[in-house]
PDB file of N, CA and C in Angstrom:
ATOM      1  N   MET A   1     110.278 120.965 105.686  1.00 81.00           N
ATOM      2  CA  MET A   1     111.318 120.000 105.968  1.00 81.00           C
ATOM      3  C   MET A   1     111.347 118.930 104.872  1.00 81.00           C
ATOM      4  N   TYR A   2     112.526 118.499 104.558  1.00 92.00           N
ATOM      5  CA  TYR A   2     112.724 117.467 103.555  1.00 92.00           C
ATOM      6  C   TYR A   2     113.452 116.280 104.169  1.00 92.00           C
ATOM      7  N   THR A   3     113.151 115.104 103.667  1.00 95.00           N
ATOM      8  CA  THR A   3     113.873 113.891 104.053  1.00 95.00           C
ATOM      9  C   THR A   3     114.478 113.306 102.787  1.00 95.00           C
ATOM     10  N   PRO A   4     115.814 113.275 102.703  1.00 96.00           N
ATOM     11  CA  PRO A   4     116.443 112.732 101.498  1.00 96.00           C
ATOM     12  C   PRO A   4     116.291 111.214 101.416  1.00 96.00           C
ATOM     13  N   ILE A   5     116.151 110.737 100.193  1.00 97.00           N
ATOM     14  CA  ILE A   5     116.124 109.303  99.923  1.00 97.00           C
ATOM     15  C   ILE A   5     116.913 109.075  98.637  1.00 97.00           C
ATOM     16  N   GLU A   6     117.776 108.068  98.671  1.00 97.00           N
ATOM     17  CA  GLU A   6     118.585 107.736  97.494  1.00 97.00           C
ATOM     18  C   GLU A   6     117.798 106.791  96.598  1.00 97.00           C
ATOM     19  N   LEU A   7     117.439 107.284  95.436  1.00 97.00           N
ATOM     20  CA  LEU A   7     116.752 106.468  94.442  1.00 97.00           C
ATOM     21  C   LEU A   7     117.653 106.429  93.204  1.00 97.00           C
ATOM     22  N   ASP A   8     117.198 106.959  92.089  1.00 97.00           N
ATOM     23  CA  ASP A   8     118.063 107.093  90.918  1.00 97.00           C
ATOM     24  C   ASP A   8     119.052 108.235  91.127  1.00 97.00           C
ATOM     25  N   LYS A   9     118.705 109.102  92.059  1.00 97.00           N
ATOM     26  CA  LYS A   9     119.523 110.223  92.516  1.00 97.00           C
ATOM     27  C   LYS A   9     118.974 110.593  93.889  1.00 97.00           C
ATOM     28  N   THR A  10     119.593 111.522  94.551  1.00 98.00           N
ATOM     29  CA  THR A  10     119.042 111.956  95.833  1.00 98.00           C
ATOM     30  C   THR A  10     117.770 112.740  95.561  1.00 98.00           C
ATOM     31  N   ARG A  11     116.698 112.271  96.135  1.00 98.00           N
ATOM     32  CA  ARG A  11     115.405 112.954  96.037  1.00 98.00           C
ATOM     33  C   ARG A  11     114.972 113.307  97.449  1.00 98.00           C
ATOM     34  N   ASN A  12     114.029 114.232  97.563  1.00 98.00           N
ATOM     35  CA  ASN A  12     113.629 114.737  98.873  1.00 98.00           C
ATOM     36  C   ASN A  12     112.139 114.567  99.104  1.00 98.00           C
ATOM     37  N   LEU A  13     111.810 113.786 100.110  1.00 98.00           N
ATOM     38  CA  LEU A  13     110.413 113.577 100.488  1.00 98.00           C
ATOM     39  C   LEU A  13     109.914 114.777 101.284  1.00 98.00           C
ATOM     40  N   ARG A  14     108.715 115.216 100.971  1.00 97.00           N
ATOM     41  CA  ARG A  14     108.079 116.300 101.720  1.00 97.00           C
ATOM     42  C   ARG A  14     106.571 116.041 101.740  1.00 97.00           C
ATOM     43  N   TYR A  15     105.999 116.074 102.929  1.00 95.00           N
ATOM     44  CA  TYR A  15     104.561 115.844 103.079  1.00 95.00           C
ATOM     45  C   TYR A  15     103.893 117.085 103.643  1.00 95.00           C
ATOM     46  N   GLY A  16     103.493 117.950 102.743  1.00 93.00           N
ATOM     47  CA  GLY A  16     102.713 119.124 103.098  1.00 93.00           C
ATOM     48  C   GLY A  16     101.276 118.912 102.653  1.00 93.00           C
ATOM     49  N   PHE A  17     100.518 119.983 102.603  1.00 92.00           N
ATOM     50  CA  PHE A  17      99.111 119.880 102.221  1.00 92.00           C
ATOM     51  C   PHE A  17      98.934 119.353 100.796  1.00 92.00           C
ATOM     52  N   LYS A  18      99.816 119.746  99.894  1.00 95.00           N
ATOM     53  CA  LYS A  18      99.712 119.276  98.506  1.00 95.00           C
ATOM     54  C   LYS A  18      99.877 117.757  98.444  1.00 95.00           C
ATOM     55  N   ALA A  19     100.892 117.247  99.137  1.00 96.00           N
ATOM     56  CA  ALA A  19     101.119 115.798  99.143  1.00 96.00           C
ATOM     57  C   ALA A  19      99.932 115.066  99.761  1.00 96.00           C
ATOM     58  N   LEU A  20      99.412 115.592 100.855  1.00 93.00           N
ATOM     59  CA  LEU A  20      98.254 114.953 101.500  1.00 93.00           C
ATOM     60  C   LEU A  20      97.042 114.955 100.580  1.00 93.00           C
ATOM     61  N   SER A  21      96.860 116.049  99.857  1.00 94.00           N
ATOM     62  CA  SER A  21      95.757 116.132  98.904  1.00 94.00           C
ATOM     63  C   SER A  21      95.916 115.102  97.787  1.00 94.00           C
ATOM     64  N   LEU A  22      97.134 114.941  97.295  1.00 96.00           N
ATOM     65  CA  LEU A  22      97.387 113.943  96.248  1.00 96.00           C
ATOM     66  C   LEU A  22      97.118 112.528  96.750  1.00 96.00           C
ATOM     67  N   ILE A  23      97.518 112.250  97.982  1.00 95.00           N
ATOM     68  CA  ILE A  23      97.260 110.930  98.577  1.00 95.00           C
ATOM     69  C   ILE A  23      95.762 110.677  98.645  1.00 95.00           C
ATOM     70  N   GLU A  24      95.014 111.663  99.130  1.00 95.00           N
ATOM     71  CA  GLU A  24      93.559 111.515  99.230  1.00 95.00           C
ATOM     72  C   GLU A  24      92.927 111.273  97.864  1.00 95.00           C
ATOM     73  N   LYS A  25      93.361 112.037  96.860  1.00 97.00           N
ATOM     74  CA  LYS A  25      92.794 111.886  95.516  1.00 97.00           C
ATOM     75  C   LYS A  25      93.105 110.515  94.926  1.00 97.00           C
ATOM     76  N   ARG A  26      94.344 110.069  95.060  1.00 96.00           N
ATOM     77  CA  ARG A  26      94.765 108.803  94.454  1.00 96.00           C
ATOM     78  C   ARG A  26      94.225 107.582  95.185  1.00 96.00           C
ATOM     79  N   LEU A  27      94.197 107.643  96.513  1.00 96.00           N
ATOM     80  CA  LEU A  27      93.813 106.458  97.295  1.00 96.00           C
ATOM     81  C   LEU A  27      92.365 106.496  97.772  1.00 96.00           C
ATOM     82  N   GLY A  28      91.719 107.639  97.624  1.00 95.00           N
ATOM     83  CA  GLY A  28      90.325 107.743  98.020  1.00 95.00           C
ATOM     84  C   GLY A  28      90.112 107.814  99.523  1.00 95.00           C
ATOM     85  N   LYS A  29      91.177 108.073 100.265  1.00 93.00           N
ATOM     86  CA  LYS A  29      91.073 108.236 101.715  1.00 93.00           C
ATOM     87  C   LYS A  29      92.280 109.013 102.202  1.00 93.00           C
ATOM     88  N   ASN A  30      92.141 109.590 103.391  1.00 86.00           N
ATOM     89  CA  ASN A  30      93.270 110.357 103.905  1.00 86.00           C
ATOM     90  C   ASN A  30      94.277 109.441 104.588  1.00 86.00           C
ATOM     91  N   LEU A  31      95.419 109.997 104.885  1.00 85.00           N
ATOM     92  CA  LEU A  31      96.529 109.242 105.454  1.00 85.00           C
ATOM     93  C   LEU A  31      96.126 108.519 106.736  1.00 85.00           C
ATOM     94  N   ALA A  32      95.264 109.125 107.520  1.00 83.00           N
ATOM     95  CA  ALA A  32      94.842 108.533 108.795  1.00 83.00           C
ATOM     96  C   ALA A  32      94.049 107.245 108.607  1.00 83.00           C
ATOM     97  N   LYS A  33      93.443 107.072 107.453  1.00 88.00           N
ATOM     98  CA  LYS A  33      92.602 105.897 107.204  1.00 88.00           C
ATOM     99  C   LYS A  33      93.355 104.735 106.560  1.00 88.00           C
ATOM    100  N   ILE A  34      94.624 104.927 106.279  1.00 89.00           N
ATOM    101  CA  ILE A  34      95.411 103.873 105.634  1.00 89.00           C
ATOM    102  C   ILE A  34      95.914 102.899 106.691  1.00 89.00           C
ATOM    103  N   ASP A  35      95.705 101.628 106.443  1.00 90.00           N
ATOM    104  CA  ASP A  35      96.152 100.569 107.352  1.00 90.00           C
ATOM    105  C   ASP A  35      97.597 100.223 107.006  1.00 90.00           C
ATOM    106  N   PHE A  36      98.534 100.851 107.715  1.00 88.00           N
ATOM    107  CA  PHE A  36      99.951 100.669 107.403  1.00 88.00           C
ATOM    108  C   PHE A  36     100.449  99.262 107.720  1.00 88.00           C
ATOM    109  N   ASP A  37      99.720  98.512 108.529  1.00 90.00           N
ATOM    110  CA  ASP A  37     100.102  97.124 108.799  1.00 90.00           C
ATOM    111  C   ASP A  37      99.795  96.214 107.612  1.00 90.00           C
ATOM    112  N   ASN A  38      98.870  96.637 106.764  1.00 93.00           N
ATOM    113  CA  ASN A  38      98.470  95.838 105.600  1.00 93.00           C
ATOM    114  C   ASN A  38      98.552  96.645 104.305  1.00 93.00           C
ATOM    115  N   ILE A  39      99.490  97.561 104.249  1.00 92.00           N
ATOM    116  CA  ILE A  39      99.602  98.452 103.091  1.00 92.00           C
ATOM    117  C   ILE A  39     100.022  97.661 101.848  1.00 92.00           C
ATOM    118  N   THR A  40      99.433  98.025 100.725  1.00 94.00           N
ATOM    119  CA  THR A  40      99.808  97.398  99.459  1.00 94.00           C
ATOM    120  C   THR A  40     100.992  98.160  98.852  1.00 94.00           C
ATOM    121  N   ILE A  41     101.661  97.532  97.920  1.00 95.00           N
ATOM    122  CA  ILE A  41     102.763  98.201  97.225  1.00 95.00           C
ATOM    123  C   ILE A  41     102.245  99.437  96.497  1.00 95.00           C
ATOM    124  N   GLU A  42     101.095  99.322  95.864  1.00 95.00           N
ATOM    125  CA  GLU A  42     100.517 100.466  95.150  1.00 95.00           C
ATOM    126  C   GLU A  42     100.249 101.626  96.107  1.00 95.00           C
ATOM    127  N   GLN A  43      99.693 101.327  97.276  1.00 96.00           N
ATOM    128  CA  GLN A  43      99.447 102.382  98.259  1.00 96.00           C
ATOM    129  C   GLN A  43     100.757 103.000  98.739  1.00 96.00           C
ATOM    130  N   LEU A  44     101.716 102.159  99.079  1.00 96.00           N
ATOM    131  CA  LEU A  44     103.011 102.644  99.559  1.00 96.00           C
ATOM    132  C   LEU A  44     103.672 103.544  98.522  1.00 96.00           C
ATOM    133  N   MET A  45     103.728 103.090  97.290  1.00 98.00           N
ATOM    134  CA  MET A  45     104.402 103.859  96.254  1.00 98.00           C
ATOM    135  C   MET A  45     103.644 105.142  95.920  1.00 98.00           C
ATOM    136  N   THR A  46     102.330 105.122  96.060  1.00 98.00           N
ATOM    137  CA  THR A  46     101.546 106.342  95.860  1.00 98.00           C
ATOM    138  C   THR A  46     101.878 107.369  96.935  1.00 98.00           C
ATOM    139  N   ILE A  47     102.007 106.918  98.169  1.00 97.00           N
ATOM    140  CA  ILE A  47     102.359 107.825  99.263  1.00 97.00           C
ATOM    141  C   ILE A  47     103.763 108.388  99.059  1.00 97.00           C
ATOM    142  N   VAL A  48     104.699 107.543  98.670  1.00 98.00           N
ATOM    143  CA  VAL A  48     106.067 108.007  98.411  1.00 98.00           C
ATOM    144  C   VAL A  48     106.065 108.979  97.234  1.00 98.00           C
ATOM    145  N   TRP A  49     105.384 108.625  96.152  1.00 98.00           N
ATOM    146  CA  TRP A  49     105.281 109.510  94.986  1.00 98.00           C
ATOM    147  C   TRP A  49     104.739 110.879  95.382  1.00 98.00           C
ATOM    148  N   ALA A  50     103.689 110.898  96.188  1.00 98.00           N
ATOM    149  CA  ALA A  50     103.094 112.172  96.607  1.00 98.00           C
ATOM    150  C   ALA A  50     104.102 113.033  97.362  1.00 98.00           C
ATOM    151  N   GLY A  51     105.003 112.393  98.079  1.00 98.00           N
ATOM    152  CA  GLY A  51     106.032 113.127  98.807  1.00 98.00           C
ATOM    153  C   GLY A  51     107.195 113.584  97.942  1.00 98.00           C
ATOM    154  N   LEU A  52     107.297 113.050  96.733  1.00 98.00           N
ATOM    155  CA  LEU A  52     108.411 113.387  95.838  1.00 98.00           C
ATOM    156  C   LEU A  52     108.029 114.300  94.678  1.00 98.00           C
ATOM    157  N   VAL A  53     106.787 114.291  94.285  1.00 98.00           N
ATOM    158  CA  VAL A  53     106.368 114.966  93.058  1.00 98.00           C
ATOM    159  C   VAL A  53     106.576 116.483  93.127  1.00 98.00           C
ATOM    160  N   HIS A  54     106.721 117.043  94.320  1.00 97.00           N
ATOM    161  CA  HIS A  54     106.942 118.490  94.461  1.00 97.00           C
ATOM    162  C   HIS A  54     108.206 118.947  93.740  1.00 97.00           C
ATOM    163  N   GLU A  55     109.192 118.068  93.601  1.00 97.00           N
ATOM    164  CA  GLU A  55     110.438 118.473  92.948  1.00 97.00           C
ATOM    165  C   GLU A  55     110.602 117.880  91.548  1.00 97.00           C
ATOM    166  N   ASP A  56     109.659 117.050  91.125  1.00 97.00           N
ATOM    167  CA  ASP A  56     109.711 116.459  89.779  1.00 97.00           C
ATOM    168  C   ASP A  56     108.289 116.141  89.337  1.00 97.00           C
ATOM    169  N   ASN A  57     107.664 117.111  88.671  1.00 96.00           N
ATOM    170  CA  ASN A  57     106.261 116.914  88.291  1.00 96.00           C
ATOM    171  C   ASN A  57     106.080 115.943  87.131  1.00 96.00           C
ATOM    172  N   THR A  58     107.184 115.410  86.591  1.00 98.00           N
ATOM    173  CA  THR A  58     107.072 114.373  85.556  1.00 98.00           C
ATOM    174  C   THR A  58     107.078 112.969  86.163  1.00 98.00           C
ATOM    175  N   LEU A  59     107.364 112.891  87.444  1.00 98.00           N
ATOM    176  CA  LEU A  59     107.405 111.594  88.125  1.00 98.00           C
ATOM    177  C   LEU A  59     105.995 111.018  88.240  1.00 98.00           C
ATOM    178  N   THR A  60     105.872 109.744  87.945  1.00 98.00           N
ATOM    179  CA  THR A  60     104.606 109.031  88.114  1.00 98.00           C
ATOM    180  C   THR A  60     104.840 107.871  89.076  1.00 98.00           C
ATOM    181  N   VAL A  61     103.767 107.282  89.548  1.00 98.00           N
ATOM    182  CA  VAL A  61     103.897 106.115  90.423  1.00 98.00           C
ATOM    183  C   VAL A  61     104.597 104.987  89.670  1.00 98.00           C
ATOM    184  N   ASP A  62     104.202 104.744  88.428  1.00 98.00           N
ATOM    185  CA  ASP A  62     104.840 103.680  87.636  1.00 98.00           C
ATOM    186  C   ASP A  62     106.327 103.950  87.422  1.00 98.00           C
ATOM    187  N   LYS A  63     106.672 105.196  87.132  1.00 98.00           N
ATOM    188  CA  LYS A  63     108.080 105.552  86.947  1.00 98.00           C
ATOM    189  C   LYS A  63     108.852 105.347  88.250  1.00 98.00           C
ATOM    190  N   LEU A  64     108.248 105.706  89.370  1.00 98.00           N
ATOM    191  CA  LEU A  64     108.882 105.508  90.674  1.00 98.00           C
ATOM    192  C   LEU A  64     109.116 104.022  90.942  1.00 98.00           C
ATOM    193  N   ILE A  65     108.136 103.194  90.642  1.00 98.00           N
ATOM    194  CA  ILE A  65     108.289 101.746  90.822  1.00 98.00           C
ATOM    195  C   ILE A  65     109.419 101.222  89.938  1.00 98.00           C
ATOM    196  N   ASP A  66     109.500 101.708  88.710  1.00 98.00           N
ATOM    197  CA  ASP A  66     110.599 101.305  87.817  1.00 98.00           C
ATOM    198  C   ASP A  66     111.956 101.700  88.394  1.00 98.00           C
ATOM    199  N   ILE A  67     112.057 102.898  88.941  1.00 98.00           N
ATOM    200  CA  ILE A  67     113.314 103.361  89.547  1.00 98.00           C
ATOM    201  C   ILE A  67     113.700 102.454  90.706  1.00 98.00           C
ATOM    202  N   VAL A  68     112.736 102.164  91.568  1.00 98.00           N
ATOM    203  CA  VAL A  68     112.990 101.307  92.735  1.00 98.00           C
ATOM    204  C   VAL A  68     113.450  99.923  92.281  1.00 98.00           C
ATOM    205  N   ASP A  69     112.786  99.367  91.274  1.00 97.00           N
ATOM    206  CA  ASP A  69     113.183  98.052  90.752  1.00 97.00           C
ATOM    207  C   ASP A  69     114.558  98.103  90.088  1.00 97.00           C
ATOM    208  N   ASP A  70     114.772  99.106  89.248  1.00 97.00           N
ATOM    209  CA  ASP A  70     116.047  99.218  88.522  1.00 97.00           C
ATOM    210  C   ASP A  70     117.234  99.388  89.458  1.00 97.00           C
ATOM    211  N   LYS A  71     117.035 100.112  90.533  1.00 97.00           N
ATOM    212  CA  LYS A  71     118.125 100.383  91.483  1.00 97.00           C
ATOM    213  C   LYS A  71     118.159  99.379  92.633  1.00 97.00           C
ATOM    214  N   ASN A  72     117.231  98.411  92.602  1.00 97.00           N
ATOM    215  CA  ASN A  72     117.172  97.363  93.624  1.00 97.00           C
ATOM    216  C   ASN A  72     117.116  97.945  95.042  1.00 97.00           C
ATOM    217  N   ILE A  73     116.227  98.897  95.216  1.00 96.00           N
ATOM    218  CA  ILE A  73     116.086  99.573  96.506  1.00 96.00           C
ATOM    219  C   ILE A  73     115.211  98.722  97.413  1.00 96.00           C
ATOM    220  N   LYS A  74     115.658  98.560  98.634  1.00 95.00           N
ATOM    221  CA  LYS A  74     114.970  97.689  99.585  1.00 95.00           C
ATOM    222  C   LYS A  74     113.715  98.348 100.150  1.00 95.00           C
ATOM    223  N   PHE A  75     112.749  97.507 100.446  1.00 93.00           N
ATOM    224  CA  PHE A  75     111.474  97.937 101.021  1.00 93.00           C
ATOM    225  C   PHE A  75     111.704  98.766 102.278  1.00 93.00           C
ATOM    226  N   ASP A  76     112.600  98.292 103.148  1.00 94.00           N
ATOM    227  CA  ASP A  76     112.875  99.005 104.402  1.00 94.00           C
ATOM    228  C   ASP A  76     113.434 100.398 104.167  1.00 94.00           C
ATOM    229  N   THR A  77     114.229 100.561 103.136  1.00 95.00           N
ATOM    230  CA  THR A  77     114.786 101.880 102.816  1.00 95.00           C
ATOM    231  C   THR A  77     113.663 102.861 102.515  1.00 95.00           C
ATOM    232  N   ILE A  78     112.693 102.401 101.755  1.00 96.00           N
ATOM    233  CA  ILE A  78     111.570 103.252 101.364  1.00 96.00           C
ATOM    234  C   ILE A  78     110.681 103.565 102.562  1.00 96.00           C
ATOM    235  N   THR A  79     110.305 102.533 103.315  1.00 94.00           N
ATOM    236  CA  THR A  79     109.396 102.764 104.441  1.00 94.00           C
ATOM    237  C   THR A  79     110.050 103.600 105.535  1.00 94.00           C
ATOM    238  N   THR A  80     111.341 103.412 105.761  1.00 94.00           N
ATOM    239  CA  THR A  80     112.040 104.204 106.775  1.00 94.00           C
ATOM    240  C   THR A  80     112.059 105.679 106.390  1.00 94.00           C
ATOM    241  N   ALA A  81     112.397 105.970 105.144  1.00 96.00           N
ATOM    242  CA  ALA A  81     112.435 107.362 104.688  1.00 96.00           C
ATOM    243  C   ALA A  81     111.048 107.990 104.716  1.00 96.00           C
ATOM    244  N   MET A  82     110.039 107.234 104.282  1.00 95.00           N
ATOM    245  CA  MET A  82     108.678 107.755 104.283  1.00 95.00           C
ATOM    246  C   MET A  82     108.220 108.065 105.702  1.00 95.00           C
ATOM    247  N   THR A  83     108.458 107.142 106.629  1.00 91.00           N
ATOM    248  CA  THR A  83     108.061 107.338 108.024  1.00 91.00           C
ATOM    249  C   THR A  83     108.771 108.543 108.622  1.00 91.00           C
ATOM    250  N   GLU A  84     110.053 108.675 108.332  1.00 93.00           N
ATOM    251  CA  GLU A  84     110.820 109.818 108.838  1.00 93.00           C
ATOM    252  C   GLU A  84     110.264 111.130 108.292  1.00 93.00           C
ATOM    253  N   ALA A  85     109.945 111.152 107.010  1.00 94.00           N
ATOM    254  CA  ALA A  85     109.410 112.366 106.393  1.00 94.00           C
ATOM    255  C   ALA A  85     108.055 112.740 106.975  1.00 94.00           C
ATOM    256  N   ILE A  86     107.213 111.751 107.197  1.00 90.00           N
ATOM    257  CA  ILE A  86     105.905 112.017 107.798  1.00 90.00           C
ATOM    258  C   ILE A  86     106.086 112.511 109.225  1.00 90.00           C
ATOM    259  N   SER A  87     107.015 111.912 109.950  1.00 87.00           N
ATOM    260  CA  SER A  87     107.300 112.348 111.320  1.00 87.00           C
ATOM    261  C   SER A  87     107.801 113.783 111.351  1.00 87.00           C
ATOM    262  N   GLU A  88     108.690 114.137 110.428  1.00 87.00           N
ATOM    263  CA  GLU A  88     109.210 115.500 110.379  1.00 87.00           C
ATOM    264  C   GLU A  88     108.119 116.500 110.037  1.00 87.00           C
ATOM    265  N   ALA A  89     107.211 116.104 109.176  1.00 84.00           N
ATOM    266  CA  ALA A  89     106.149 117.014 108.763  1.00 84.00           C
ATOM    267  C   ALA A  89     105.095 117.214 109.844  1.00 84.00           C
ATOM    268  N   PHE A  90     104.812 116.157 110.601  1.00 80.00           N
ATOM    269  CA  PHE A  90     103.688 116.202 111.522  1.00 80.00           C
ATOM    270  C   PHE A  90     104.045 115.885 112.957  1.00 80.00           C
ATOM    271  N   GLY A  91     105.303 115.652 113.248  1.00 74.00           N
ATOM    272  CA  GLY A  91     105.665 115.222 114.595  1.00 74.00           C
ATOM    273  C   GLY A  91     105.515 113.722 114.684  1.00 74.00           C
ATOM    274  N   ASN A  92     105.138 113.237 115.824  1.00 61.00           N
ATOM    275  CA  ASN A  92     104.937 111.810 116.062  1.00 61.00           C
ATOM    276  C   ASN A  92     103.931 111.265 115.051  1.00 61.00           C
ATOM    277  N   PRO A  93     104.276 110.201 114.295  1.00 51.00           N
ATOM    278  CA  PRO A  93     103.346 109.673 113.294  1.00 51.00           C
ATOM    279  C   PRO A  93     101.992 109.273 113.874  1.00 51.00           C
ATOM    280  N   LYS A  94     101.986 108.688 115.063  1.00 55.00           N
ATOM    281  CA  LYS A  94     100.703 108.315 115.671  1.00 55.00           C
ATOM    282  C   LYS A  94      99.894 109.565 115.994  1.00 55.00           C
ATOM    283  N   GLN A  95     100.586 110.621 116.438  1.00 57.00           N
ATOM    284  CA  GLN A  95      99.896 111.877 116.716  1.00 57.00           C
ATOM    285  C   GLN A  95      99.376 112.493 115.424  1.00 57.00           C
ATOM    286  N   ALA A  96     100.158 112.383 114.358  1.00 55.00           N
ATOM    287  CA  ALA A  96      99.727 112.915 113.067  1.00 55.00           C
ATOM    288  C   ALA A  96      98.452 112.225 112.603  1.00 55.00           C
ATOM    289  N   VAL A  97      98.395 110.912 112.757  1.00 54.00           N
ATOM    290  CA  VAL A  97      97.194 110.159 112.384  1.00 54.00           C
ATOM    291  C   VAL A  97      96.024 110.585 113.258  1.00 54.00           C
ATOM    292  N   ALA A  98      96.246 110.717 114.555  1.00 58.00           N
ATOM    293  CA  ALA A  98      95.183 111.147 115.468  1.00 58.00           C
ATOM    294  C   ALA A  98      94.689 112.546 115.095  1.00 58.00           C
ATOM    295  N   ASP A  99      95.616 113.430 114.745  1.00 57.00           N
ATOM    296  CA  ASP A  99      95.232 114.780 114.341  1.00 57.00           C
ATOM    297  C   ASP A  99      94.378 114.752 113.087  1.00 57.00           C
ATOM    298  N   GLN A 100      94.751 113.922 112.110  1.00 55.00           N
ATOM    299  CA  GLN A 100      93.966 113.829 110.883  1.00 55.00           C
ATOM    300  C   GLN A 100      92.593 113.240 111.161  1.00 55.00           C
ATOM    301  N   GLU A 101      92.533 112.246 112.044  1.00 59.00           N
ATOM    302  CA  GLU A 101      91.243 111.639 112.376  1.00 59.00           C
ATOM    303  C   GLU A 101      90.319 112.668 113.008  1.00 59.00           C
ATOM    304  N   SER A 102      90.864 113.541 113.852  1.00 60.00           N
ATOM    305  CA  SER A 102      90.029 114.549 114.499  1.00 60.00           C
ATOM    306  C   SER A 102      89.491 115.551 113.481  1.00 60.00           C
ATOM    307  N   LEU A 103      90.219 115.766 112.396  1.00 58.00           N
ATOM    308  CA  LEU A 103      89.752 116.666 111.350  1.00 58.00           C
ATOM    309  C   LEU A 103      88.610 116.068 110.547  1.00 58.00           C
ATOM    310  N   THR A 104      88.557 114.745 110.469  1.00 55.00           N
ATOM    311  CA  THR A 104      87.532 114.094 109.656  1.00 55.00           C
ATOM    312  C   THR A 104      86.275 113.754 110.447  1.00 55.00           C
ATOM    313  N   GLU A 105      86.313 113.988 111.741  1.00 57.00           N
ATOM    314  CA  GLU A 105      85.134 113.666 112.568  1.00 57.00           C
ATOM    315  C   GLU A 105      84.100 114.757 112.501  1.00 57.00           C
TER     316      GLU A 105
END
């Protein structure tokens, strides 16, 4: 499943095993361990990047941040699309986090 997001063009967020692996490698923890109430911009953009890189392997976190700044994309637009994509990939986001936590126990 893909969730479209309008950036410099229509891009499609997808959170499969590859994206989750990239998040773990970049942030040093899995998605379940990220405190979304206190997420940093770097963490947020890394998660979004991981969901987009499947269709553009030249995309970097810095390039993504530049696109967001250049196009004046709102924070809510990004977080809404990311949350929707995670929900589509795993069902209820809280359930997805609980499922990941059970895998790490």
